Short mmCIF file of C-alpha atoms and ligand atoms in Angstrom, two decimals:
data_model
loop_
_atom_site.label_atom_id
_atom_site.label_comp_id
_atom_site.label_asym_id
_atom_site.label_seq_id
_atom_site.Cartn_x
_atom_site.Cartn_y
_atom_site.Cartn_z
CA UNK Y 1 66.11 14.02 72.58
CA UNK Y 2 65.03 11.31 75.00
CA UNK Y 3 66.27 12.06 78.48
CA UNK Y 4 66.82 8.33 79.10
CA UNK Y 5 69.45 8.42 76.36
CA UNK Y 6 70.79 11.94 76.78
CA UNK Y 7 74.16 12.67 78.37
CA UNK Y 8 72.94 15.11 81.00
CA UNK Y 9 74.94 14.66 84.21
CA UNK Y 10 72.87 16.88 86.54
CA UNK Y 11 73.98 17.41 90.13
CA UNK Y 12 71.70 17.41 93.15
CA UNK Y 13 74.07 19.22 95.46
CA UNK Y 14 75.24 22.76 94.94
CA UNK Y 15 78.91 22.61 93.98
CA UNK Y 16 80.95 24.34 96.68
CA UNK Y 17 83.47 25.95 94.32
CA UNK Y 18 80.86 27.99 92.42
CA UNK Y 19 80.45 31.50 93.80
CA UNK Y 20 77.74 32.83 91.54
CA UNK Y 21 74.40 31.54 90.42
CA UNK Y 22 75.18 31.04 86.73
CA UNK Y 23 78.23 28.94 87.53
CA UNK Y 24 76.25 26.87 90.04
CA UNK Y 25 73.38 26.32 87.63
CA UNK Y 26 75.63 25.45 84.70
CA UNK Y 27 77.34 22.78 86.78
CA UNK Y 28 74.09 21.51 88.29
CA UNK Y 29 72.35 21.37 84.91
CA UNK Y 30 75.21 19.34 83.45
CA UNK Y 31 76.21 22.00 80.89
CA UNK Y 32 79.94 22.21 81.54
CA UNK Y 33 82.74 20.45 83.32
CA UNK Y 34 85.96 22.08 84.43
CA UNK Y 35 89.11 20.62 82.85
CA UNK Y 36 91.43 22.88 84.83
CA UNK Y 37 91.13 26.38 86.31
CA UNK Y 38 89.24 28.58 83.84
CA UNK Y 39 89.14 25.85 81.17
CA UNK Y 40 85.90 23.99 80.51
CA UNK Y 41 84.48 21.18 78.47
CA UNK Y 42 81.07 21.92 77.03
CA UNK Y 43 78.72 18.99 77.58
CA UNK Y 44 75.82 18.41 75.16
CA UNK Y 45 73.29 20.74 76.83
CA UNK Y 46 75.78 23.58 77.29
CA UNK Y 47 77.10 23.12 73.79
CA UNK Y 48 73.59 23.48 72.32
CA UNK Y 49 73.21 26.86 74.02
CA UNK Y 50 76.69 27.99 72.97
CA UNK Y 51 75.82 27.13 69.36
CA UNK Y 52 72.51 29.01 69.53
CA UNK Y 53 74.25 32.12 70.82
CA UNK Y 54 76.95 31.77 68.20
CA UNK Y 55 74.31 31.54 65.49
CA UNK Y 56 72.61 34.79 66.53
CA UNK Y 57 75.97 36.55 66.68
CA UNK Y 58 76.81 35.23 63.21
CA UNK Y 59 73.48 36.21 61.66
CA UNK Y 60 73.77 39.77 62.93
CA UNK Y 61 77.39 40.11 61.81
CA UNK Y 62 76.47 38.84 58.36
CA UNK Y 63 73.50 41.21 58.18
CA UNK Y 64 75.82 44.15 58.93
CA UNK Y 65 78.05 43.18 56.00
CA UNK Y 66 80.80 41.57 58.04
CA UNK Y 67 82.41 38.55 56.34
CA UNK Y 68 83.18 35.40 58.30
CA UNK Y 69 86.57 33.73 58.14
CA UNK Y 70 88.62 31.61 60.55
CA UNK Y 71 92.04 32.37 61.91
CA UNK Y 72 94.06 29.82 63.92
CA UNK Y 73 94.35 29.74 67.70
CA UNK Y 74 98.16 29.51 67.50
CA UNK Y 75 99.99 32.57 66.21
CA UNK Y 76 103.64 33.39 65.48
CA UNK Y 77 105.33 35.64 68.05
CA UNK Y 78 107.02 37.66 65.26
CA UNK Y 79 103.83 39.50 64.41
CA UNK Y 80 103.42 40.58 68.00
CA UNK Y 81 107.01 41.79 68.07
CA UNK Y 82 106.17 43.96 65.05
CA UNK Y 83 103.30 45.64 66.85
CA UNK Y 84 105.26 45.90 70.09
CA UNK Y 85 102.70 43.91 72.05
CA UNK Y 86 104.73 40.71 72.56
CA UNK Y 87 106.40 42.13 75.64
CA UNK Y 88 103.58 44.48 76.66
CA UNK Y 89 101.00 41.73 76.95
CA UNK Y 90 102.79 40.21 79.91
CA UNK Y 91 101.79 37.10 81.78
CA UNK Y 92 98.29 36.92 80.36
CA UNK Y 93 99.74 35.57 77.13
CA UNK Y 94 100.34 31.86 76.89
CA UNK Y 95 103.69 31.51 75.16
CA UNK Y 96 104.65 28.32 73.38
CA UNK Y 97 107.83 27.08 71.72
CA UNK Y 98 107.73 24.51 68.94
CA UNK Y 99 110.28 21.78 68.18
CA UNK Y 100 112.26 24.18 65.99
CA UNK Y 101 112.58 26.60 68.89
CA UNK Y 102 110.23 29.05 67.21
CA UNK Y 103 108.17 31.28 69.49
CA UNK Y 104 104.43 30.85 69.18
CA UNK Y 105 101.51 31.91 71.33
CA UNK Y 106 97.89 30.97 71.90
CA UNK Y 107 96.04 34.01 70.60
CA UNK Y 108 94.41 36.26 73.23
CA UNK Y 109 93.05 38.42 70.35
CA UNK Y 110 93.78 38.84 66.64
CA UNK Y 111 94.68 42.40 65.65
CA UNK Y 112 98.20 41.46 64.55
CA UNK Y 113 97.22 38.40 62.55
CA UNK Y 114 94.36 40.13 60.72
CA UNK Y 115 96.60 43.13 59.95
CA UNK Y 116 99.16 40.76 58.44
CA UNK Y 117 96.48 39.13 56.31
CA UNK Y 118 95.22 42.50 55.18
CA UNK Y 119 98.60 43.99 54.33
CA UNK Y 120 99.54 40.96 52.23
CA UNK Y 121 96.71 41.48 49.78
CA UNK Y 122 95.09 44.90 49.95
CA UNK Y 123 97.00 47.76 48.38
CA UNK Y 124 94.36 50.21 47.20
CA UNK Y 125 91.52 52.20 48.71
CA UNK Y 126 89.32 50.65 46.02
CA UNK Y 127 89.12 47.42 48.03
CA UNK Y 128 87.82 49.33 51.07
CA UNK Y 129 85.90 49.32 53.30
CA UNK Y 130 86.23 45.76 54.61
CA UNK Y 131 84.71 44.16 57.68
CA UNK Y 132 85.98 40.69 58.63
CA UNK Y 133 85.25 38.47 61.62
CA UNK Y 134 85.77 35.07 63.10
CA UNK Y 135 84.48 33.11 66.07
CA UNK Y 136 87.40 31.38 67.68
CA UNK Y 137 88.75 30.24 71.06
CA UNK Y 138 91.04 32.66 72.83
CA UNK Y 139 93.41 32.10 75.71
CA UNK Y 140 94.22 34.67 78.39
CA UNK Y 141 96.04 33.48 81.46
CA UNK Y 142 93.82 35.54 83.78
CA UNK Y 143 95.25 36.04 87.29
CA UNK Y 144 91.95 35.06 88.81
CA UNK Y 145 89.81 32.91 86.57
CA UNK Y 146 86.41 32.75 88.26
CA UNK Y 147 82.67 32.73 87.86
CA UNK Y 148 82.82 29.73 85.56
CA UNK Y 149 82.67 30.61 81.87
CA UNK Y 150 82.27 34.31 82.63
CA UNK Y 151 85.94 34.81 83.36
CA UNK Y 152 87.66 31.80 81.92
CA UNK Y 153 91.17 31.41 80.63
CA UNK Y 154 90.07 29.68 77.45
CA UNK Y 155 86.93 31.33 76.07
CA UNK Y 156 85.04 31.72 72.81
CA UNK Y 157 85.04 35.19 71.29
CA UNK Y 158 83.62 36.71 68.18
CA UNK Y 159 86.08 39.32 67.00
CA UNK Y 160 85.58 41.58 64.01
CA UNK Y 161 88.00 43.97 62.39
CA UNK Y 162 87.26 46.95 60.17
CA UNK Y 163 89.50 48.49 57.52
CA UNK Y 164 88.75 51.96 56.11
CA UNK Y 165 90.50 54.64 54.13
CA UNK Y 166 89.71 57.54 56.47
CA UNK Y 167 88.08 58.50 59.73
CA UNK Y 168 84.66 59.23 58.21
CA UNK Y 169 84.50 55.78 56.70
CA UNK Y 170 85.87 54.16 59.88
CA UNK Y 171 83.06 55.83 61.77
CA UNK Y 172 80.50 54.23 59.44
CA UNK Y 173 82.01 50.80 60.12
CA UNK Y 174 81.96 51.54 63.85
CA UNK Y 175 78.29 52.54 63.66
CA UNK Y 176 77.41 49.31 61.85
CA UNK Y 177 78.95 47.26 64.63
CA UNK Y 178 77.36 49.46 67.31
CA UNK Y 179 73.94 48.71 65.90
CA UNK Y 180 74.67 45.05 65.14
CA UNK Y 181 75.55 44.71 68.84
CA UNK Y 182 72.31 46.33 69.99
CA UNK Y 183 70.40 43.88 67.83
CA UNK Y 184 72.48 40.83 68.77
CA UNK Y 185 71.98 41.18 72.53
CA UNK Y 186 68.34 42.16 72.13
CA UNK Y 187 67.68 38.97 70.18
CA UNK Y 188 69.06 36.95 73.10
CA UNK Y 189 66.54 38.52 75.45
CA UNK Y 190 69.15 40.82 77.02
CA UNK Y 191 69.14 44.53 77.73
CA UNK Y 192 72.69 45.56 76.89
CA UNK Y 193 73.60 49.21 77.41
CA UNK Y 194 76.45 50.75 75.41
CA UNK Y 195 78.74 52.55 77.84
CA UNK Y 196 81.48 55.03 77.10
CA UNK Y 197 84.73 53.11 77.59
CA UNK Y 198 88.43 53.85 77.91
CA UNK Y 199 89.54 54.80 74.42
CA UNK Y 200 93.27 54.27 74.74
CA UNK Y 201 96.01 56.28 73.04
CA UNK Y 202 93.97 57.75 70.17
CA UNK Y 203 91.39 59.45 72.34
CA UNK Y 204 88.01 60.33 70.95
CA UNK Y 205 84.75 58.76 71.96
CA UNK Y 206 84.67 55.73 69.68
CA UNK Y 207 84.94 53.01 72.27
CA UNK Y 208 81.94 51.42 73.91
CA UNK Y 209 81.48 48.50 76.22
CA UNK Y 210 78.12 46.77 76.09
CA UNK Y 211 77.04 45.78 79.58
CA UNK Y 212 74.03 43.92 80.83
CA UNK Y 213 72.77 44.68 84.30
CA UNK Y 214 73.15 41.89 86.87
CA UNK Y 215 73.87 41.99 90.60
CA UNK Y 216 76.88 39.74 90.23
CA UNK Y 217 78.51 41.87 87.52
CA UNK Y 218 82.19 42.66 87.96
CA UNK Y 219 81.84 46.28 86.84
CA UNK Y 220 79.97 49.15 88.39
CA UNK Y 221 77.70 50.84 85.86
CA UNK Y 222 76.08 54.25 85.97
CA UNK Y 223 73.50 55.25 83.41
CA UNK Y 224 70.43 57.30 82.65
CA UNK Y 225 67.26 55.32 83.38
CA UNK Y 226 65.72 56.09 79.97
CA UNK Y 227 68.41 54.04 78.22
CA UNK Y 228 66.79 50.91 79.63
CA UNK Y 229 63.65 51.65 77.63
CA UNK Y 230 65.19 52.65 74.30
CA UNK Y 231 63.94 50.76 71.28
CA UNK Y 232 66.42 48.57 69.40
CA UNK Y 233 66.49 48.89 65.58
CA UNK Y 234 64.20 46.29 63.99
CA UNK Y 235 64.49 43.91 61.06
CA UNK Y 236 63.72 46.68 58.58
CA UNK Y 237 67.03 48.37 59.41
CA UNK Y 238 69.03 49.26 56.30
CA UNK Y 239 72.77 49.08 56.99
CA UNK Y 240 73.35 51.12 53.85
CA UNK Y 241 71.48 54.11 55.27
CA UNK Y 242 72.86 56.82 57.57
CA UNK Y 243 73.17 55.13 60.97
CA UNK Y 244 74.54 58.17 62.79
CA UNK Y 245 71.16 59.35 64.15
CA UNK Y 246 70.56 55.97 65.81
CA UNK Y 247 74.04 55.93 67.37
CA UNK Y 248 73.64 59.58 68.43
CA UNK Y 249 70.39 58.75 70.18
CA UNK Y 250 71.93 55.85 72.13
CA UNK Y 251 74.98 57.89 73.09
CA UNK Y 252 73.06 61.07 73.98
CA UNK Y 253 72.35 59.94 77.54
CA UNK Y 254 74.89 59.33 80.25
CA UNK Y 255 76.25 55.78 80.56
CA UNK Y 256 79.65 54.86 81.98
CA UNK Y 257 81.40 52.01 83.74
CA UNK Y 258 83.19 52.70 87.03
CA UNK Y 259 86.59 53.45 85.49
CA UNK Y 260 85.05 56.19 83.33
CA UNK Y 261 82.36 57.37 85.73
CA UNK Y 262 82.30 61.06 86.55
CA UNK Y 263 80.68 61.60 89.97
CA UNK Y 264 80.26 65.29 89.12
CA UNK Y 265 77.49 64.23 86.73
CA UNK Y 266 75.41 62.62 89.48
CA UNK Y 267 73.53 65.72 90.80
CA UNK Y 268 72.28 66.72 87.35
CA UNK Y 269 71.05 63.17 86.68
CA UNK Y 270 69.30 62.99 90.03
CA UNK Y 271 66.47 60.47 90.09
CA UNK Y 272 67.28 59.36 86.54
CA UNK Y 273 70.61 57.87 87.58
CA UNK Y 274 70.77 54.08 87.70
CA UNK Y 275 73.67 52.75 89.77
CA UNK Y 276 74.08 49.04 89.23
CA UNK Y 277 76.44 46.20 88.53
CA UNK Y 278 77.09 45.05 85.00
CA UNK Y 279 78.59 42.24 82.96
CA UNK Y 280 80.60 43.27 79.91
CA UNK Y 281 79.38 41.16 77.00
CA UNK Y 282 80.91 43.14 74.16
CA UNK Y 283 83.40 45.85 73.39
CA UNK Y 284 83.82 47.95 70.25
CA UNK Y 285 86.87 50.01 69.65
CA UNK Y 286 88.26 52.35 67.02
CA UNK Y 287 92.05 52.58 67.11
CA UNK Y 288 93.01 54.20 63.80
CA UNK Y 289 96.53 53.32 62.66
CA UNK Y 290 97.73 51.76 65.93
CA UNK Y 291 98.57 48.45 64.23
CA UNK Y 292 98.57 49.36 60.55
CA UNK Y 293 101.37 51.89 60.94
CA UNK Y 294 103.97 49.80 62.79
CA UNK Y 295 103.00 46.72 60.79
CA UNK Y 296 103.09 48.47 57.42
CA UNK Y 297 99.45 48.02 56.33
CA UNK Y 298 99.36 50.90 53.84
CA UNK Y 299 97.00 51.52 50.95
CA UNK Y 300 97.07 54.11 48.20
CA UNK Y 301 94.32 56.67 48.44
CA UNK Y 302 92.42 58.29 45.55
CA UNK Y 303 95.18 60.92 45.26
CA UNK Y 304 97.89 58.27 44.93
CA UNK Y 305 99.35 58.92 48.37
CA UNK Y 306 100.01 55.99 50.74
CA UNK Y 307 98.10 55.99 54.00
CA UNK Y 308 98.02 53.62 56.94
CA UNK Y 309 94.64 51.91 56.94
CA UNK Y 310 92.18 52.96 59.65
CA UNK Y 311 91.13 50.07 61.85
CA UNK Y 312 88.73 49.11 64.60
CA UNK Y 313 88.05 45.90 66.49
CA UNK Y 314 84.83 44.57 67.90
CA UNK Y 315 84.54 41.70 70.38
CA UNK Y 316 81.67 39.67 71.79
CA UNK Y 317 82.19 37.17 74.61
CA UNK Y 318 80.23 34.25 73.14
CA UNK Y 319 80.97 31.79 75.96
CA UNK Y 320 80.64 34.52 78.63
CA UNK Y 321 77.14 35.19 77.29
CA UNK Y 322 75.97 31.73 78.34
CA UNK Y 323 76.68 32.64 81.96
CA UNK Y 324 75.50 36.23 81.55
CA UNK Y 325 72.12 35.16 80.21
CA UNK Y 326 71.63 32.86 83.21
CA UNK Y 327 72.61 35.67 85.59
CA UNK Y 328 69.88 37.77 83.98
CA UNK Y 329 67.28 35.00 83.78
CA UNK Y 330 66.83 32.42 86.54
CA UNK Y 331 64.86 31.74 89.71
CA UNK Y 332 65.17 29.55 92.81
CA UNK Y 333 64.41 26.41 90.83
CA UNK Y 334 66.90 26.92 88.04
CA UNK Y 335 67.55 28.47 84.65
CA UNK Y 336 64.87 30.27 82.61
CA UNK Y 337 66.12 30.28 79.02
CA UNK Y 338 64.91 33.05 76.73
CA UNK Y 339 63.38 31.18 73.77
CA UNK Y 340 65.96 32.22 71.13
CA UNK Y 341 68.86 30.64 73.02
CA UNK Y 342 67.07 27.73 74.71
CA UNK Y 343 68.74 24.35 74.11
CA UNK Y 344 65.27 22.90 73.44
CA UNK Y 345 62.05 24.91 73.24
CA UNK Y 346 59.93 22.20 74.90
CA UNK Y 347 60.26 19.71 77.68
CA UNK Y 348 57.84 16.79 77.43
CA UNK Y 349 57.21 15.32 80.88
CA UNK Y 350 55.78 11.84 81.07
CA UNK Y 351 54.38 11.58 84.60
CA UNK Y 352 53.78 7.85 84.33
CA UNK Y 353 56.26 6.20 82.01
CA UNK Y 354 54.72 2.75 82.59
CA UNK Y 355 51.26 3.89 81.46
CA UNK Y 356 50.83 3.05 77.75
CA UNK Y 357 48.34 5.89 77.13
CA UNK Y 358 50.64 8.50 78.67
CA UNK Y 359 53.53 7.14 76.66
CA UNK Y 360 51.52 7.18 73.42
CA UNK Y 361 50.59 10.82 73.92
CA UNK Y 362 54.18 11.77 74.80
CA UNK Y 363 55.53 9.99 71.75
CA UNK Y 364 53.07 11.96 69.62
CA UNK Y 365 54.42 15.26 70.95
CA UNK Y 366 57.99 14.06 70.68
CA UNK Y 367 57.55 13.03 67.03
CA UNK Y 368 55.90 16.35 66.17
CA UNK Y 369 58.55 18.47 67.88
CA UNK Y 370 61.68 16.56 66.88
CA UNK Y 371 64.88 18.35 67.91
CA UNK Y 372 62.86 21.10 69.62
CA UNK Y 373 61.97 18.73 72.45
CA UNK Y 374 63.66 17.13 75.40
CA UNK Y 375 61.43 14.20 76.35
CA UNK Y 376 61.64 12.97 79.93
CA UNK Y 377 60.79 9.32 79.34
CA UNK Y 378 62.64 8.11 82.44
CA UNK Y 379 61.10 5.86 85.03
CA UNK Y 380 61.36 8.48 87.80
CA UNK Y 381 59.05 10.10 90.32
CA UNK Y 382 57.05 13.11 89.12
CA UNK Y 383 58.82 15.34 91.65
CA UNK Y 384 62.24 14.46 90.27
CA UNK Y 385 61.06 15.12 86.72
CA UNK Y 386 59.59 18.52 87.57
CA UNK Y 387 62.71 19.54 89.47
CA UNK Y 388 65.06 18.51 86.66
CA UNK Y 389 62.96 20.24 84.00
CA UNK Y 390 62.82 23.45 86.06
CA UNK Y 391 66.57 23.29 86.62
CA UNK Y 392 67.32 22.86 82.92
CA UNK Y 393 64.97 25.77 82.23
CA UNK Y 394 63.31 25.00 78.89
CA UNK Y 395 60.75 27.72 78.06
CA UNK Y 396 57.74 25.36 77.79
CA UNK Y 397 56.79 22.19 79.59
CA UNK Y 398 54.22 19.78 78.22
CA UNK Y 399 53.01 17.76 81.18
CA UNK Y 400 51.36 14.44 80.36
CA UNK Y 401 49.74 12.55 83.26
CA UNK Y 402 47.25 9.68 83.58
CA UNK Y 403 44.38 11.80 84.91
CA UNK Y 404 44.58 14.37 82.12
CA UNK Y 405 45.07 11.82 79.40
CA UNK Y 406 41.90 10.02 80.51
CA UNK Y 407 40.02 13.27 79.75
CA UNK Y 408 42.02 13.82 76.59
CA UNK Y 409 44.05 16.73 77.99
CA UNK Y 410 47.62 17.74 78.73
CA UNK Y 411 49.11 20.76 80.51
CA UNK Y 412 51.16 23.40 78.79
CA UNK Y 413 53.26 25.31 81.29
CA UNK Y 414 55.42 28.38 80.87
CA UNK Y 415 58.72 28.12 82.75
CA UNK Y 416 58.96 31.88 83.00
CA UNK Y 417 55.54 32.77 84.40
CA UNK Y 418 54.75 29.41 85.94
CA UNK Y 419 51.29 29.65 84.41
CA UNK Y 420 49.88 26.46 83.06
CA UNK Y 421 46.98 25.82 80.77
CA UNK Y 422 45.02 22.59 80.48
CA UNK Y 423 44.32 21.89 76.82
CA UNK Y 424 42.99 19.11 74.66
CA UNK Y 425 45.78 16.99 73.18
CA UNK Y 426 45.00 18.18 69.67
CA UNK Y 427 44.91 21.87 70.45
CA UNK Y 428 48.17 21.53 72.40
CA UNK Y 429 49.74 19.78 69.41
CA UNK Y 430 48.50 22.54 67.15
CA UNK Y 431 49.79 25.24 69.47
CA UNK Y 432 53.32 23.87 69.79
CA UNK Y 433 53.78 22.96 66.16
CA UNK Y 434 51.84 25.90 64.70
P1 ATP W 1 87.36 42.27 80.79
O1 ATP W 1 87.36 43.75 81.02
O2 ATP W 1 86.08 41.61 81.23
O3 ATP W 1 88.58 41.56 81.28
P2 ATP W 1 88.42 42.75 78.21
O4 ATP W 1 88.17 44.21 78.16
O5 ATP W 1 89.76 42.26 78.49
O6 ATP W 1 87.38 42.07 79.24
P3 ATP W 1 88.04 42.46 75.38
O7 ATP W 1 89.46 42.36 75.02
O8 ATP W 1 87.30 43.71 75.12
O9 ATP W 1 87.87 42.05 76.91
O10 ATP W 1 87.28 41.18 74.79
C1 ATP W 1 86.03 41.20 74.15
C2 ATP W 1 84.98 40.42 74.93
O11 ATP W 1 85.44 39.11 75.26
C3 ATP W 1 84.63 41.05 76.26
O12 ATP W 1 83.66 42.05 76.09
C4 ATP W 1 84.10 39.86 77.03
O13 ATP W 1 82.73 39.68 76.75
C5 ATP W 1 84.88 38.69 76.48
N1 ATP W 1 85.93 38.27 77.41
C6 ATP W 1 87.07 38.93 77.71
N2 ATP W 1 87.80 38.26 78.60
C7 ATP W 1 87.11 37.13 78.90
C8 ATP W 1 87.34 36.00 79.76
N3 ATP W 1 88.44 35.91 80.50
N4 ATP W 1 86.41 35.02 79.81
C9 ATP W 1 85.30 35.09 79.05
N5 ATP W 1 85.02 36.12 78.22
C10 ATP W 1 85.91 37.13 78.13
MG1 MG W 2 87.00 45.41 77.14
#
C-alpha cells in the first residue's frame, strides 16, 4: 500500500478522551473511529489487524476440530424466555421490537440460539461429540464502556459451543479448547495465563479465564511465577491424544483473578507469587445441562435412555485483543506489532521522494513485498515519516535515503529493538523476500 493513497487518518495530538495507551494509540494511528459510546468503526489499518487476529483464532479452532458456522446478530426473545435469561440479563441486553411487535434482541452471546439449532437436528449420542463456533459481533449495553475497543458495547467475539454425551467426553472437549487457547494467544505474541474462574451453579473447576498481564488491566491477577515460563504445545500437538496431562500441568500451579483469589495461599507461595493486573482475553466454561435441560436438548444414549446434552462455551474477545496486544507491546513512540498480527510486515521509507534513485529503489522493494509493505512515498520531511512509521508500529522498516543509495545500500531497522543494519540493496531484498 502506498501511504500517499492510503486512508490513514493519523492524529498528532493525544486525544483527551482516551484514558489508556492502547486507546490513545489506536486513535492516533488512525485504526478506529468512535461512532457512539463503546461503538467503533474499524478504519483500514485497524481492520487489517482485526482480520489477522481473527485468522489466527480461526486456524486454531479449526485445528482443534471445531467447525465454523455463522449465527445472526439478531435473536428472538422467545429462546431467552425458554432458558430464563431474558429477564435475568437485565439492562445489558439491547432489546428490539420489530414491526409485528415481536420481541427481538441483539445477541450478547449465543448459548440459547446454538442450543435451539442443536436440539432441532441431533437426537442420538452417535452424532456426538460436536464442537461448533462462529465469529460474530455481540452487543452488551455495558454501564461504563471505556478503554476503547477493550470494553466496548459492540464487540467481535469468537464463541464456541461443545456438545457431549457425558462428563468425561465434555471434559475432553474442554481440554481441546483449553489447549487451543494457549496456542492461539501464544501465536499472537502474548503470554496468556489460564486462571481459575467463577464456575457458576454447577461448581467444579472447569472454568478458566485467560488473562494477559498488563498494568492497565481491569482485573487483579495472582499467579505462580513459573506459569509465565511454561511451554505452549507446539505444531506437533495431536488433538486426538490424551490432553489431560497438558491441562493438569497448566492447572497445577496457583493462578486466580481477584474475585477467586485466596489470600491464605500467599504465605506458601512466598517469592513465587506474582501480583499483577490482567486483561481477560478469553473465557472457557463447562456448564453441563444448564441450557439443554430447560430448552429440551435431549439425546438418546447407548442404553436408549434420553439425557440432556452436556455443554460448554468458549469465548475469545477478538476486538478486545487488538487493544490488549497494544497494551502488551508498545513504547513511547507508538505501537510495536508482533509480526503475526502486524497490518503490514514492512514499512518502506523513502527519505527523498523527489530523488529518482531513491524512488527507484523503493519501488523495487514495494514490488517485491506487495501487500506485506506500507510504502511511505509522501513528499514529507524525514522526521515526519519516521514518527508516523514508529507510531503505526510495523515490525521492520526499510529506510532508503540518498546517501545510502549512492553507495548501493539501504537500512533495515527493527521496530522492536531499534537496531538497524546497513545492507546492500540486493542482500536486503533477499532478506525480506527470502
Ligand atoms: P468481562 O468480565 O471482561 O466483562 P465477560 O466475563 O462478561 O467479560 P465473556 O462473557 O466471558 O465476558 O465473553 C468472552 C470474551 O469476550 C471475554 O473473555 C472478553 O475477551 C470478551 N469481551 C467481553 N465483554 C467485552 C466487551 N464489553 N468489549 C470487548 N470484549 C469483551
Ligand atoms: Mg468472563
